[in-house]
Amino acid sequence: MDFSRLKFATAALPAGVPARRCAVDGMGLLTSCRVAWEQGAHLVGLWGSDDRDRGRGFTIDVVVRDADGLVMFEHTLPDVDSTYPDLSIVFPAANRMQRATFDLLGIAADSDDQRPWVWQASWPIDCYPLRRDFEALAKWQPGQEEYAFVRVEGDGVHEIPVGPVHAGIIEPGHFRFQVVGEKVLRLEERLSFVHKGIEKRFEGMSAATGHRLAGRVSGDSTVAYAWAYSQALEAIAETTPSPRASWLRALALERERIANHLGDLGYLGNDGGFAFGLSQFSRLKEQVLRSNLELFGHRLAMDYVVPGGVTQDLPAGSRVGVADECSMLEREIRVLRDIYDEHDGLQDRFRLCGIVAPELAAKLGLTGLAGRASGQPHDVRCDFPAPPYGTLGVKIASASGGDVAARVAMRFDEIAESLRLVRAIVDGLPDGEFTVDVPPPKAFRKGLGYVEGWRGPVLVGLECGPEGTVRRCHPHDPSVANWPVLEHAVIGNIVPDFPLINKSFNLSYSGQDL
Amino acid sequence: MLQILRQIARTGIVTENPPAPAHDRVVSARLQERIVRTLGRALTIRHVDAGSCNGCELEIHALANPYYNIEGLGIKFVASPRHADLLLVTGPVSKHMAIALQRTYDATPDPKLVVAVGECGCSGGIFGESYASLGAVRNVIPVDVEIPGCPPTPTALLEGILAAISAAKPAIAGNAGNNANDDSSAAPEA
């Protein structure tokens, strides 16, 4: 990004990808975001921190991604009554992030939308969990909130509430549909049902074990989160993992991508009435998970990625088994892709369903897999390749149809690329240690981790405290930006297509809610 | 169509034998021998995510894959708690899900079983109890079986579910037939 228009100095920021930081005042924050937007940057995350104990009021951190890497704008609010500019006029995705920041810290953006996002009448209204003087273990009775959903008035308009408990085996959230007959006029989401207080839980934790909590923000992306957390800590501690460790981490990440895509392809077939697809893909996914148990000691590779590297080396003689498995998967998936592509009934469901046009995707900051299916070709493995991706080279998958069919095609393409990468990793795995020591991090240093999880880029913002503790950790899921786009994708579609459209995005509730 | 049939024929049957039920996981005495007599080995399960990270859900999904084939054991997942015999609850119970979990529990007709899944379901896991989390499922609703693991493997899940349905109490006198007018349908206090 061209910083010459901004009058603020930038400095390097420790991170897993190229990153810079920039301290800005209120108007500077809005101007910087505008300049960033004009130069093609996108909002990645926004969060706040209570720094009154260090005499620095409250800090707002805004991270954007441009062609060169990440930029973190840091803005200080002197006291609880100060406000900061509404960034959602530049980056619409900032709306919920700002509302969440208010619920957790009590500092507000200068915005018309002051509805709660995290708070659901679950703690007293003037208590803010992420303030350092908040009693973390205090218990309040859960209440019931009255959330101001936007209603649509008119002849024949009905309102359908769905959730939080959903019909299938999926995470909880509330969807409020406004419909005429079967056609959806409007969808509004109310999330935060699985808010577990993760950011508060991080405070005071030993930074050396923070990857365990990071890896449980969204269990299906445990490798991506643990890696992003480890990147942030390693950057702060100025430690570089060994080459072998990086390659093994990538092996776990690509297998996580493959497993999730296989599961999704099965469920997408099922949601289109094609149970054969679910049966076939879930069979293949089970084989991948069983191999993961042998390779990583855990079917989901949870707790495999740790600061400094990974917990165990690849079992001797794995290379042949992994290569054979890749060949088997490639063969089977080729057959299944043909069957899916030739199945008229299924394609009739997939095509032109739940469309997000590229222009809308760009405006709203649709990211990750869903973004790539709507003409937003960004992938951290390609844009800012950290080891080993620079050596391996990753071919980016992209489409511009933005419908369910495009998001299905993304998954097929990405599985093929990931299988190629898995083979290349076991073939070219460098010798050496699988982990290195990470010295205790210095207090009050900040760092970022940024890893392309299977849904999209996972960001972890970490600030260390004294004695090797975590002072503040903000794990940021790509779903935060993508959830609002789903509300647009369903407009004009019929209600029975909602499960299919929702599944084609397959966004994280737990990652959104923290 | 031919391609589909060919693929089915090539894949064959991959279902494995179910594990033995883990009787040491049974925590409460609410289980009724009448459930076994009434239901035989068939069971309907309503899953509730009360706050999980979604890891347990992945392994619960795996129960329906051809290897574990939970439907082949006569066990199926249902959309409504009103059709359910057993609630399978994941996650620490987040504050925001407490009311929904309670309502789901209340909507499940007796006799019912509750199985808490995972470290979080058993004890609150890494999230524990806090301003946002009520911790273990048993802190909110009565629980019959707890299945530890992070997440528990599909095999461990099956063991726990089978333990819930096969553990027996001293026989309760009463018909195995018509439930609707049956006075002994109320669960005896543990």
XYZ file of C-alpha atoms in Angstrom:
704
model
C 0.000 0.000 0.000
C 1.165 3.517 -0.800
C 1.579 5.194 2.572
C 2.810 8.507 1.262
C -0.718 9.934 1.266
C -1.022 9.176 4.945
C 0.862 11.477 7.246
C 1.550 8.654 9.706
C 4.709 6.717 10.204
C 4.606 2.967 9.776
C 6.802 0.375 11.383
C 7.331 -3.318 10.868
C 4.993 -5.586 12.813
C 6.083 -9.088 13.813
C 3.875 -11.503 11.898
C 3.754 -14.711 9.907
C 3.331 -12.660 6.691
C 4.694 -9.214 5.719
C 3.006 -6.735 8.056
C 3.229 -3.123 9.140
C 1.690 -1.114 11.941
C 0.580 2.479 11.995
C -0.651 4.588 14.933
C -3.476 6.910 13.867
C -5.877 9.383 15.416
C -9.665 9.297 14.918
C -9.954 11.045 11.579
C -6.756 9.376 10.535
C -8.350 5.995 11.115
C -11.211 6.773 8.750
C -8.910 8.389 6.181
C -6.482 5.476 6.311
C -9.319 3.023 5.740
C -10.589 5.076 2.799
C -7.122 5.212 1.263
C -6.705 1.502 1.847
C -10.060 0.767 0.200
C -9.201 2.907 -2.814
C -6.015 0.940 -3.237
C -7.882 -2.349 -3.222
C -7.352 -3.366 0.391
C -9.890 -5.320 2.420
C -10.754 -5.350 6.102
C -9.514 -8.445 7.860
C -10.341 -7.726 11.500
C -11.245 -5.086 14.073
C -11.010 -5.435 17.841
C -10.327 -3.464 20.979
C -8.245 -3.738 24.076
C -8.323 -2.203 27.552
C -4.959 -0.507 28.093
C -5.999 1.792 30.930
C -3.708 -0.148 33.273
C -0.810 1.068 31.135
C -2.125 4.627 31.074
C -3.127 4.304 27.429
C -6.915 4.291 27.525
C -8.482 1.851 25.080
C -6.862 0.657 21.865
C -8.740 -0.110 18.665
C -6.818 -2.347 16.260
C -7.967 -2.454 12.630
C -6.203 -4.887 10.318
C -6.497 -4.602 6.551
C -4.954 -6.740 3.838
C -3.496 -5.250 0.680
C -1.276 -6.513 -2.107
C 1.839 -6.316 0.068
C 0.582 -7.878 3.275
C -1.224 -6.832 6.400
C -1.472 -3.338 7.838
C -2.601 -2.775 11.422
C -3.955 0.660 12.263
C -3.830 1.311 16.003
C -6.028 4.002 17.466
C -6.150 5.112 21.088
C -9.306 6.251 22.830
C -8.426 8.137 26.008
C -11.493 7.154 28.051
C -14.732 5.192 28.115
C -16.788 7.997 26.652
C -14.659 8.505 23.564
C -15.894 7.190 20.267
C -14.165 6.279 17.029
C -15.373 6.795 13.444
C -17.820 4.347 11.906
C -15.672 2.287 9.554
C -18.635 0.367 8.113
C -19.153 3.206 5.626
C -15.898 2.064 4.021
C -15.875 -1.620 5.012
C -19.435 -2.932 5.590
C -18.023 -5.948 7.405
C -16.929 -3.609 10.220
C -20.520 -3.230 11.440
C -20.694 -6.411 13.525
C -17.064 -6.124 14.616
C -17.786 -2.641 16.003
C -20.923 -3.804 17.776
C -19.043 -6.756 19.296
C -16.273 -4.414 20.446
C -18.840 -2.278 22.206
C -20.477 -5.253 23.926
C -17.131 -6.491 25.191
C -15.389 -3.199 26.049
C -17.997 -0.461 26.156
C -16.308 1.726 23.543
C -18.507 2.710 20.650
C -18.132 3.601 17.013
C -19.946 6.737 15.874
C -22.564 4.684 14.084
C -26.349 4.600 13.745
C -26.381 0.872 14.430
C -25.853 0.458 18.167
C -27.696 -2.863 18.474
C -25.918 -5.439 20.622
C -24.215 -8.252 18.745
C -22.505 -10.386 21.396
C -24.604 -9.416 24.442
C -27.937 -11.231 24.761
C -29.171 -9.993 28.140
C -26.588 -12.327 29.621
C -24.739 -9.933 31.888
C -25.626 -6.546 33.397
C -25.897 -3.924 30.740
C -23.085 -1.686 31.958
C -20.577 -4.484 32.522
C -17.968 -5.118 29.855
C -16.227 -8.521 29.936
C -12.976 -7.517 28.242
C -12.285 -4.645 30.611
C -9.473 -5.621 32.925
C -11.495 -4.761 36.035
C -14.361 -7.090 35.033
C -14.913 -10.019 37.367
C -14.354 -12.905 34.954
C -15.814 -15.563 37.221
C -18.864 -13.595 38.241
C -22.070 -15.402 37.418
C -25.302 -13.884 36.252
C -28.537 -15.565 35.312
C -29.144 -15.684 31.579
C -31.976 -13.410 30.513
C -33.912 -13.193 27.298
C -33.321 -10.335 24.936
C -35.671 -8.577 22.535
C -33.605 -8.162 19.408
C -34.779 -5.536 16.948
C -35.118 -7.554 13.763
C -36.006 -5.544 10.674
C -39.514 -6.505 9.550
C -40.867 -6.318 6.042
C -44.424 -5.010 5.781
C -46.815 -5.868 2.988
C -49.556 -8.181 1.779
C -48.768 -11.831 2.300
C -45.414 -11.252 3.973
C -44.685 -13.867 6.631
C -41.885 -14.123 9.155
C -40.141 -17.469 9.717
C -37.870 -17.780 12.764
C -35.358 -20.644 12.642
C -33.108 -21.699 15.508
C -30.979 -21.419 17.543
C -31.442 -25.180 17.732
C -31.380 -26.358 14.096
C -32.928 -29.437 12.525
C -29.624 -31.094 11.688
C -26.371 -31.779 13.501
C -25.025 -28.258 13.139
C -24.088 -25.306 15.294
C -26.740 -22.989 16.703
C -27.764 -19.590 15.397
C -30.979 -17.737 14.721
C -32.254 -16.875 11.247
C -35.225 -14.576 10.743
C -36.761 -14.878 7.280
C -39.255 -12.517 5.735
C -41.004 -14.471 2.972
C -43.810 -14.256 0.453
C -44.946 -17.779 -0.281
C -41.648 -19.640 -0.529
C -39.605 -16.732 -1.794
C -37.200 -15.093 0.620
C -37.478 -11.313 0.688
C -35.007 -10.821 3.498
C -32.880 -12.837 5.890
C -31.475 -11.496 9.116
C -29.082 -13.477 11.299
C -28.791 -13.266 15.061
C -25.627 -15.040 16.154
C -23.490 -15.196 19.336
C -25.319 -18.217 20.759
C -22.062 -20.077 21.282
C -20.158 -17.131 22.709
C -17.914 -18.787 25.276
C -15.818 -15.838 26.408
C -12.730 -17.087 24.549
C -10.970 -13.728 24.447
C -11.390 -13.315 28.200
C -10.202 -16.880 28.743
C -6.976 -16.048 26.902
C -6.070 -13.269 29.346
C -3.375 -14.382 31.732
C -2.966 -17.770 30.078
C 0.562 -19.001 29.474
C 1.413 -17.948 25.920
C 3.245 -21.241 25.395
C -0.051 -23.153 25.670
C -2.371 -20.623 24.041
C -2.412 -22.678 20.835
C -4.703 -25.184 22.590
C -7.404 -22.594 23.098
C -6.823 -21.108 19.647
C -7.218 -24.600 18.167
C -10.633 -24.868 19.805
C -12.109 -21.638 18.486
C -13.443 -23.610 15.545
C -12.740 -27.330 15.807
C -12.918 -27.982 12.072
C -10.119 -25.446 11.530
C -7.995 -26.456 14.486
C -4.785 -26.703 12.442
C -5.241 -23.298 10.808
C -5.897 -21.584 14.134
C -3.101 -23.313 16.015
C -0.715 -22.412 13.195
C -1.845 -18.780 13.078
C -1.449 -18.497 16.851
C 1.978 -20.140 16.710
C 3.025 -17.784 13.897
C 2.076 -14.760 16.000
C 3.952 -16.021 19.062
C 6.990 -17.077 17.058
C 7.110 -13.673 15.366
C 6.945 -11.927 18.741
C 9.641 -14.217 20.141
C 11.730 -13.807 16.954
C 11.866 -17.569 16.454
C 11.745 -19.321 13.123
C 10.407 -22.862 13.076
C 12.590 -25.450 11.375
C 11.897 -26.214 7.699
C 10.706 -29.714 8.558
C 8.247 -28.277 11.080
C 6.794 -25.891 8.496
C 6.376 -28.663 5.945
C 4.674 -30.928 8.489
C 2.344 -28.106 9.508
C 1.401 -27.667 5.850
C 0.751 -31.396 5.581
C -1.726 -31.156 8.448
C -3.304 -27.992 7.041
C -3.818 -29.459 3.572
C -5.284 -32.657 5.005
C -7.626 -30.527 7.132
C -8.692 -28.785 3.928
C -9.236 -32.098 2.134
C -11.247 -33.621 5.000
C -13.565 -30.625 5.308
C -14.100 -30.340 1.566
C -14.928 -34.045 1.311
C -17.452 -33.728 4.118
C -19.011 -30.644 2.540
C -19.304 -32.234 -0.907
C -21.161 -35.124 0.689
C -23.527 -32.864 2.603
C -24.114 -30.631 -0.398
C -25.160 -33.674 -2.389
C -27.411 -34.709 0.477
C -28.985 -31.247 0.731
C -29.749 -31.561 -2.978
C -31.503 -34.858 -2.354
C -28.574 -37.059 -3.463
C -27.854 -39.339 -0.513
C -25.469 -41.427 -2.629
C -23.083 -38.475 -2.559
C -23.128 -38.283 1.235
C -22.453 -41.970 1.550
C -19.506 -41.920 -0.885
C -17.823 -38.735 0.323
C -18.225 -39.531 4.014
C -16.557 -42.876 3.343
C -13.571 -41.122 1.791
C -13.431 -38.564 4.581
C -13.337 -41.350 7.174
C -10.296 -42.826 5.463
C -8.550 -39.454 5.580
C -9.306 -39.076 9.296
C -8.033 -42.569 10.074
C -4.790 -41.818 8.256
C -4.566 -38.552 10.199
C -4.650 -40.569 13.417
C -1.566 -42.479 12.272
C 0.254 -39.430 10.932
C -0.552 -36.862 13.614
C -1.843 -38.831 16.604
C -5.319 -37.337 16.301
C -8.080 -37.715 13.671
C -8.477 -33.950 13.394
C -4.800 -33.185 14.121
C -5.915 -31.199 17.157
C -2.977 -30.013 19.315
C -0.534 -31.249 16.647
C 0.691 -27.759 15.723
C 2.417 -26.097 18.669
C 4.578 -22.993 19.032
C 7.961 -23.972 17.618
C 6.745 -26.755 15.360
C 4.650 -29.873 15.761
C 4.319 -32.500 18.489
C 5.638 -35.529 16.647
C 7.546 -36.522 13.574
C 5.995 -38.368 10.659
C 6.019 -42.126 11.365
C 8.783 -43.847 9.417
C 7.667 -45.240 6.077
C 4.589 -42.967 5.831
C 5.582 -41.664 2.415
C 4.379 -44.609 0.408
C 1.096 -44.949 2.290
C 0.323 -41.257 1.925
C 1.166 -41.257 -1.792
C -1.018 -44.327 -2.368
C -3.861 -42.734 -0.475
C -3.575 -39.599 -2.615
C -3.785 -41.709 -5.761
C -6.812 -43.571 -4.467
C -8.564 -40.340 -3.515
C -7.815 -38.756 -6.879
C -9.318 -41.756 -8.691
C -12.426 -41.934 -6.541
C -13.055 -38.197 -6.594
C -12.733 -38.059 -10.371
C -15.536 -40.610 -10.648
C -17.658 -38.776 -8.113
C -17.103 -35.398 -9.776
C -18.320 -36.866 -13.057
C -21.379 -38.278 -11.343
C -22.132 -34.939 -9.684
C -21.603 -32.994 -12.914
C -23.778 -35.346 -14.971
C -26.614 -35.545 -12.450
C -29.344 -33.289 -13.835
C -31.403 -33.176 -10.671
C -28.436 -32.160 -8.545
C -27.152 -29.602 -11.019
C -30.626 -28.125 -11.233
C -30.399 -27.459 -7.489
C -26.815 -26.179 -7.576
C -26.853 -23.860 -10.566
C -27.991 -20.265 -10.192
C -28.809 -20.896 -6.539
C -27.623 -18.506 -3.841
C -25.712 -16.214 -6.200
C -23.254 -13.622 -4.897
C -22.104 -11.512 -7.831
C -18.430 -10.506 -7.946
C -19.239 -6.797 -7.539
C -21.195 -7.431 -4.364
C -18.510 -9.809 -3.111
C -15.867 -7.124 -3.566
C -17.977 -4.455 -1.900
C -18.802 -6.585 1.137
C -15.370 -8.154 1.478
C -16.401 -11.764 0.863
C -13.292 -13.769 1.638
C -11.831 -17.250 1.442
C -13.411 -20.098 -0.517
C -16.724 -18.311 -0.969
C -14.883 -15.213 -2.156
C -12.887 -17.162 -4.695
C -16.131 -18.611 -6.070
C -17.338 -15.019 -6.576
C -14.364 -13.665 -8.412
C -12.192 -12.645 -5.421
C -8.978 -14.594 -6.119
C -7.213 -14.282 -2.771
C -5.462 -17.086 -0.960
C -2.830 -16.467 1.716
C -0.861 -19.473 0.421
C -0.518 -17.692 -2.939
C -0.514 -14.024 -1.925
C 1.938 -14.133 1.003
C 3.457 -17.611 0.856
C 5.026 -18.501 4.167
C 7.235 -21.613 4.172
C 6.705 -24.128 2.673
C 4.224 -22.626 0.219
C 6.810 -20.450 -1.460
C 8.712 -23.565 -2.475
C 5.671 -25.679 -3.288
C 3.701 -23.078 -5.231
C -0.089 -23.185 -4.916
C -2.447 -22.916 -7.879
C -5.374 -20.765 -6.827
C -8.902 -22.009 -7.517
C -11.353 -19.407 -8.783
C -14.708 -18.942 -10.440
C -17.035 -16.010 -10.970
C -20.511 -17.572 -10.986
C -20.864 -17.105 -7.241
C -23.622 -19.708 -7.021
C -23.781 -22.986 -5.101
C -22.360 -24.744 -8.174
C -19.319 -22.443 -8.128
C -18.689 -23.104 -4.430
C -18.979 -26.844 -5.135
C -16.500 -26.519 -8.000
C -14.086 -24.665 -5.681
C -14.076 -27.606 -3.323
C -13.354 -30.122 -6.080
C -10.559 -27.936 -7.470
C -9.026 -27.279 -4.068
C -9.070 -30.965 -3.114
C -7.180 -31.753 -6.303
C -4.598 -29.062 -5.550
C -4.283 -30.122 -1.911
C -3.734 -33.755 -2.900
C -0.943 -32.591 -5.199
C 0.529 -30.570 -2.312
C 0.292 -33.497 0.125
C 2.238 -35.658 -2.336
C 4.809 -32.925 -2.885
C 5.230 -32.445 0.866
C 5.915 -36.090 1.692
C 8.218 -36.345 -1.332
C 10.233 -33.241 -0.557
C 10.098 -33.188 3.267
C 13.345 -31.611 4.482
C 15.393 -33.358 7.147
C 15.926 -31.884 10.557
C 14.039 -31.233 13.768
C 10.274 -31.203 13.857
C 10.205 -28.540 16.551
C 12.365 -25.789 18.031
C 12.289 -24.052 21.379
C 10.449 -20.767 21.641
C 11.956 -18.390 24.221
C 9.564 -16.580 26.570
C 8.128 -13.602 24.715
C 8.790 -10.057 25.816
C 5.929 -8.282 27.503
C 3.699 -5.895 25.553
C 4.919 -7.017 22.140
C 2.247 -7.533 19.506
C 2.236 -9.987 16.615
C -0.054 -11.383 13.955
C -0.561 -14.835 12.463
C -2.350 -15.283 9.120
C -3.075 -18.721 7.679
C -5.398 -19.845 4.868
C -7.774 -22.197 6.648
C -10.170 -24.239 4.582
C -12.935 -21.612 4.818
C -10.654 -18.682 4.375
C -7.869 -16.726 6.057
C -7.642 -17.072 9.826
C -6.055 -14.109 11.622
C -4.711 -14.229 15.158
C -3.741 -10.966 16.843
C -1.615 -11.572 19.910
C -0.219 -9.255 22.555
C 1.995 -10.801 25.194
C 2.002 -9.839 28.826
C 4.603 -10.084 31.578
C 6.123 -13.453 32.510
C 5.229 -15.197 29.282
C 1.485 -14.713 29.570
C -1.104 -13.641 27.025
C -2.253 -10.073 27.600
C -4.744 -9.989 24.718
C -5.524 -12.459 21.969
C -8.069 -11.903 19.228
C -8.655 -14.922 16.992
C -10.482 -13.785 13.855
C -12.497 -16.117 11.697
C -13.104 -15.476 7.984
C -16.748 -16.227 8.731
C -17.156 -12.877 10.519
C -17.008 -11.023 7.195
C -18.840 -13.737 5.270
C -21.922 -14.232 7.475
C -23.502 -10.909 6.434
C -23.010 -11.822 2.768
C -25.151 -14.939 3.247
C -28.065 -12.593 3.996
C -27.670 -11.255 0.462
C -27.094 -14.624 -1.171
C -30.524 -16.015 -0.203
C -32.618 -13.096 -1.412
C -34.935 -14.214 -4.196
C -34.294 -17.896 -3.510
C -36.879 -20.234 -2.007
C -36.782 -21.180 1.653
C -36.134 -24.901 0.984
C -32.936 -23.878 -0.805
C -31.631 -22.151 2.319
C -29.984 -25.274 3.818
C -28.213 -25.836 0.510
C -27.047 -22.221 0.241
C -26.013 -22.144 3.895
C -24.093 -25.370 3.517
C -22.372 -24.132 0.364
C -20.825 -21.383 2.515
C -20.520 -23.592 5.634
C -19.518 -20.718 7.883
C -18.342 -21.109 11.429
C -20.675 -20.131 14.255
C -18.164 -20.795 17.013
C -15.472 -18.827 15.163
C -17.871 -15.929 14.705
C -19.160 -15.936 18.261
C -15.911 -16.526 20.199
C -27.346 -43.876 -13.621
C -25.105 -46.757 -14.677
C -22.067 -44.914 -13.354
C -23.763 -44.538 -9.980
C -24.665 -48.228 -9.805
C -21.183 -49.215 -10.868
C -19.679 -47.046 -8.097
C -22.020 -48.564 -5.509
C -21.079 -52.071 -6.627
C -17.357 -51.246 -6.557
C -17.527 -49.683 -3.089
C -19.265 -52.671 -1.524
C -20.174 -52.780 2.148
C -17.606 -51.299 4.501
C -19.641 -51.282 7.716
C -17.742 -52.508 10.766
C -19.043 -54.293 13.868
C -20.321 -51.969 16.587
C -18.272 -51.721 19.807
C -19.392 -53.099 23.161
C -21.177 -50.564 25.341
C -19.015 -48.851 27.977
C -20.835 -49.485 31.228
C -18.360 -47.549 33.313
C -19.611 -44.358 31.638
C -23.059 -44.585 33.149
C -23.286 -41.859 35.774
C -26.838 -41.725 36.943
C -29.491 -44.159 37.987
C -32.193 -42.602 35.830
C -31.874 -45.358 33.263
C -34.873 -47.612 33.080
C -34.963 -51.204 32.085
C -38.315 -50.371 30.571
C -36.601 -48.307 27.905
C -34.839 -51.387 26.667
C -38.006 -53.442 26.768
C -40.095 -50.754 25.117
C -37.615 -49.600 22.576
C -35.648 -52.751 21.992
C -32.463 -51.586 20.303
C -34.062 -48.790 18.316
C -33.491 -45.210 19.398
C -34.075 -41.697 18.116
C -31.519 -39.053 18.994
C -31.863 -35.277 18.996
C -28.435 -33.600 18.916
C -28.034 -30.227 20.632
C -24.970 -28.032 20.251
C -25.019 -26.069 23.505
C -21.749 -24.246 22.833
C -19.252 -26.586 21.200
C -16.351 -25.637 18.957
C -17.819 -27.943 16.270
C -15.161 -30.617 16.733
C -17.576 -33.007 18.427
C -20.114 -32.379 15.664
C -17.608 -33.640 13.091
C -17.292 -36.957 14.918
C -21.046 -37.203 15.419
C -21.441 -36.703 11.656
C -18.981 -39.561 11.190
C -21.415 -41.899 12.968
C -23.606 -41.747 9.873
C -20.812 -42.704 7.482
C -20.762 -46.227 6.041
C -18.058 -47.413 8.448
C -20.005 -46.768 11.648
C -23.450 -46.829 10.030
C -25.384 -45.825 13.129
C -28.680 -46.120 11.247
C -27.877 -49.775 10.622
C -28.025 -50.236 14.395
C -31.544 -48.861 14.389
C -30.476 -45.495 15.762
C -31.426 -42.349 13.898
C -31.113 -38.623 14.390
C -34.344 -36.633 14.390
C -35.133 -32.996 13.817
C -37.580 -32.494 16.669
C -36.979 -33.122 20.383
C -40.586 -34.237 20.532
C -39.617 -37.311 18.514
C -36.499 -38.061 20.518
C -35.601 -40.700 23.091
C -32.123 -39.367 23.753
C -30.526 -35.924 23.754
C -26.913 -35.867 22.614
C -25.484 -32.607 23.936
C -22.121 -31.151 22.921
C -20.137 -28.256 24.196
C -19.902 -26.376 27.430
C -23.328 -24.817 27.888
C -22.908 -21.205 26.824
C -25.079 -18.703 28.670
C -26.789 -17.886 25.403
C -27.806 -21.499 24.819
C -29.018 -22.284 28.352
C -32.663 -21.407 27.698
C -32.714 -23.174 24.318
C -31.184 -26.303 25.880
C -33.687 -26.267 28.732
C -36.612 -25.874 26.308
C -35.290 -28.696 24.136
C -34.979 -30.899 27.222
C -38.501 -30.008 28.380
C -39.895 -30.711 24.912
C -38.405 -34.214 24.890
C -41.033 -36.615 26.181
C -40.353 -39.135 28.962
C -38.737 -41.591 29.169
C -35.656 -39.762 27.938
C -31.910 -40.061 28.232
C -29.249 -37.353 28.118
C -25.716 -38.018 26.958
C -23.107 -35.268 27.402
C -20.358 -35.337 24.802
C -16.709 -34.401 25.033
C -14.475 -32.795 27.620
C -16.587 -29.665 27.339
C -19.854 -31.524 27.842
C -18.421 -33.448 30.791
C -16.653 -30.608 32.581
C -16.660 -27.417 30.564
C -13.347 -28.361 28.936
C -10.835 -25.622 28.200
C -13.618 -23.018 28.363
C -14.642 -23.876 31.923
C -17.172 -21.771 33.753
C -17.170 -18.024 33.252
C -19.316 -14.998 32.562
C -20.195 -16.649 29.224
C -20.106 -20.381 29.935
C -22.084 -22.458 32.419
C -19.648 -25.360 32.024
C -20.683 -29.014 32.072
C -24.046 -30.047 30.642
C -24.971 -31.547 33.997
C -24.945 -28.051 35.444
C -28.052 -27.281 33.393
C -29.970 -30.520 32.766
C -29.763 -34.036 34.265
C -27.243 -36.252 32.454
C -27.194 -40.048 32.206
C -23.943 -40.778 30.411
C -20.837 -38.676 29.840
C -18.459 -39.390 26.968
C -15.009 -37.814 27.451
C -12.656 -36.975 24.576
C -11.664 -33.928 22.604
C -13.458 -34.808 20.506
C -14.521 -38.363 21.363
C -13.964 -40.705 18.437
C -17.038 -42.138 16.693
C -16.280 -45.446 18.429
C -16.296 -43.751 21.834
C -19.560 -42.023 20.933
C -21.163 -45.316 19.962
C -19.944 -46.953 23.171
C -21.489 -44.180 25.207
C -24.785 -44.170 23.330
C -25.065 -47.951 23.549
C -24.262 -47.779 27.263
C -27.144 -45.397 27.729
C -29.636 -47.716 26.091
C -28.428 -51.067 27.317
C -27.714 -50.403 30.979
C -30.495 -51.898 33.007
C -32.294 -50.985 36.226
C -34.127 -53.546 38.374
C -37.267 -54.346 36.437
C -40.126 -51.907 36.701
C -43.496 -53.591 36.600
C -45.488 -52.299 33.675
C -46.537 -53.029 30.136
C -44.079 -52.939 27.360
C -46.967 -52.044 25.081
C -49.208 -48.999 25.177
C -47.328 -46.042 26.662
C -50.009 -43.407 26.378
C -52.178 -44.473 29.323
C -49.422 -46.033 31.329
C -49.097 -44.714 34.923
C -45.608 -46.075 35.359
C -44.248 -43.853 32.611
C -42.925 -41.311 35.135
C -39.210 -41.749 35.752
C -38.487 -42.828 39.332
C -36.266 -40.344 41.187
C -32.619 -41.358 41.236
